[in-house]
Short mmCIF file of C-alpha atoms in Angstrom, two decimals:
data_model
loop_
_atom_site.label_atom_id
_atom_site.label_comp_id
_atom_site.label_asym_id
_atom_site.label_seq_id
_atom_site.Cartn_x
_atom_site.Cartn_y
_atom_site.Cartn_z
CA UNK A 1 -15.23 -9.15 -2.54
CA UNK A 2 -13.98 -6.10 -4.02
CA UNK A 3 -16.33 -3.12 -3.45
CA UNK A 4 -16.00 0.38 -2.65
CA UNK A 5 -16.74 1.49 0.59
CA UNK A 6 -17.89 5.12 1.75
CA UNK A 7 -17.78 5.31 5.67
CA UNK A 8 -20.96 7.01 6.91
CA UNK A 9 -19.92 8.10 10.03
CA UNK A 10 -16.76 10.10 11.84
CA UNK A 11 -16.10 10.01 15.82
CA UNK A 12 -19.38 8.27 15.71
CA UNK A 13 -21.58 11.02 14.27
CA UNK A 14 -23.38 10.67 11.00
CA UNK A 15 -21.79 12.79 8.17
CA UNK A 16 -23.78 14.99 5.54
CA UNK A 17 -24.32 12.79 2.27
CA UNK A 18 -22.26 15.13 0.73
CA UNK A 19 -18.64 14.64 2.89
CA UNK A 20 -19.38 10.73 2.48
CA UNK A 21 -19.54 10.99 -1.47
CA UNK A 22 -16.01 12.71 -0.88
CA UNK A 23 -13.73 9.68 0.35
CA UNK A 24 -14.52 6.43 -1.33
CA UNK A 25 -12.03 4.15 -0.24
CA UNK A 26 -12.21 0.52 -2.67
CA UNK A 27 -10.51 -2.36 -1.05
CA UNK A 28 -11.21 -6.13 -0.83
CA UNK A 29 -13.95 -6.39 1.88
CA UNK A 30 -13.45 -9.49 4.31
CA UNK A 31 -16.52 -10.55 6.66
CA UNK A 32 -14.99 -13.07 8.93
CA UNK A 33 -15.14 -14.50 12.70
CA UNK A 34 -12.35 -13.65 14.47
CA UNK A 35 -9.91 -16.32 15.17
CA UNK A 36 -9.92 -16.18 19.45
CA UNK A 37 -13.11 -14.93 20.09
CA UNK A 38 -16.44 -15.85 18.55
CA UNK A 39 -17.18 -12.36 17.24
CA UNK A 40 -17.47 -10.97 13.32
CA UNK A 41 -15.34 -8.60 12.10
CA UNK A 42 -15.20 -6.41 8.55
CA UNK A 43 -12.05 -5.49 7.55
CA UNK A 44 -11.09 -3.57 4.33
CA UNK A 45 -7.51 -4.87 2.48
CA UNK A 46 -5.99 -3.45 -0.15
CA UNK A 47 -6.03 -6.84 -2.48
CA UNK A 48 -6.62 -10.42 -1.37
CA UNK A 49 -4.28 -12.01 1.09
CA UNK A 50 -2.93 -8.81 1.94
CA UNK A 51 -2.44 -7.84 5.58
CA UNK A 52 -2.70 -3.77 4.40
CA UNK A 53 -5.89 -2.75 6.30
CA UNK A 54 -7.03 0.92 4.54
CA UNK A 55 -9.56 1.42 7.17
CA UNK A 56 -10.15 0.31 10.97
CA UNK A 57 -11.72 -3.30 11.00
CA UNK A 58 -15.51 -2.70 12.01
CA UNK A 59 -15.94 -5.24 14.91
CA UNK A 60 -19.81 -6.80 15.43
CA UNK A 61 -21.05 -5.77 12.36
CA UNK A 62 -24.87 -6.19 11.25
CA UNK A 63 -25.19 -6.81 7.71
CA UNK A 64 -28.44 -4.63 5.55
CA UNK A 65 -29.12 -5.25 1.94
CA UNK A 66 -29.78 -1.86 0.49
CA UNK A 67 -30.02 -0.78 -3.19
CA UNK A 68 -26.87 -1.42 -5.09
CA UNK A 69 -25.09 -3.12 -2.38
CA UNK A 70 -25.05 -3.97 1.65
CA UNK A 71 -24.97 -1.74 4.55
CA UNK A 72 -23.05 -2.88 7.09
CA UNK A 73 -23.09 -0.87 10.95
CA UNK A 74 -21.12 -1.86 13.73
CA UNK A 75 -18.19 -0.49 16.12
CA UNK A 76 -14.75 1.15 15.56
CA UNK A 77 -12.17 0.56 17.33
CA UNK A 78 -9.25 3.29 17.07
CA UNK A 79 -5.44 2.34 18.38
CA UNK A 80 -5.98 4.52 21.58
CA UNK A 81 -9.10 1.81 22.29
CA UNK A 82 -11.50 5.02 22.01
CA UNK A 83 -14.74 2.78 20.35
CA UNK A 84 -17.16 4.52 18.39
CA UNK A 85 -20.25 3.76 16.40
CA UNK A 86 -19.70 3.20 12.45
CA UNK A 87 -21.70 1.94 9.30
CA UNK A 88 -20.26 1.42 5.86
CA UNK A 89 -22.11 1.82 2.47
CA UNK A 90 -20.47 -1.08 0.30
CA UNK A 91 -20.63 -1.23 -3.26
CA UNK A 92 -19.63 -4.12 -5.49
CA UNK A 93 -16.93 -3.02 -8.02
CA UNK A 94 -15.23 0.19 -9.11
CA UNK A 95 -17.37 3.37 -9.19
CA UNK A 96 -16.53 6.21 -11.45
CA UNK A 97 -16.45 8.32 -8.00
CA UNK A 98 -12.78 7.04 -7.43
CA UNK A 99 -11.19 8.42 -11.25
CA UNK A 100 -13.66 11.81 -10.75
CA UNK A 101 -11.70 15.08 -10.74
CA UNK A 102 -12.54 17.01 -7.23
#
């Protein structure tokens, strides 16, 4: 699905509503299992099939309808295996936020 997604967290703190508005990143979302262990995993490509990952796969994620698209909150895991708490706000489609000026 292609979506937008606005991270709402950084070295697992919650950021100001503000700084998240700042760095939409739209991708093709992916919710899959992953192939060796039985364990979901959301990963953001940059088009379908791609391997391109434009932000760390979210492993275990919990999945929240919320207005105008799904929530979804689960764990990052960063190349130095440092694993931190994460949620992303995912919107179907192409916002306006990602041609604004500023």
């Amino acid at each position: 699905m292609f979506c937008v997604v606005y991270q709402l967290r950084r070295g697992g703190d919650k950021l100001p509503p503000e700084d998240v508005r700042k760095r939409p990143v739209a991708g093709f979302l992916v919710l899959a299992m992953r192939p060796v262990t039985p364990e979901w995993e959301a990963r953001l490509f940059d088009k379908p099939g791609s391997s391109k990952e434009l932000l760390p796969t979210l492993c275990h994620p919990m999945v929240k309808a919320i207005k105008g698209g799904i929530l979804l909150q689960g764990m990052e895991v960063r190349h130095n295996l440092h694993v931190t708490r994460q949620a992303w706000w995912c919107v179907p489609g192409l916002l306006d936020d990602l041609s604004a000026p500023g």
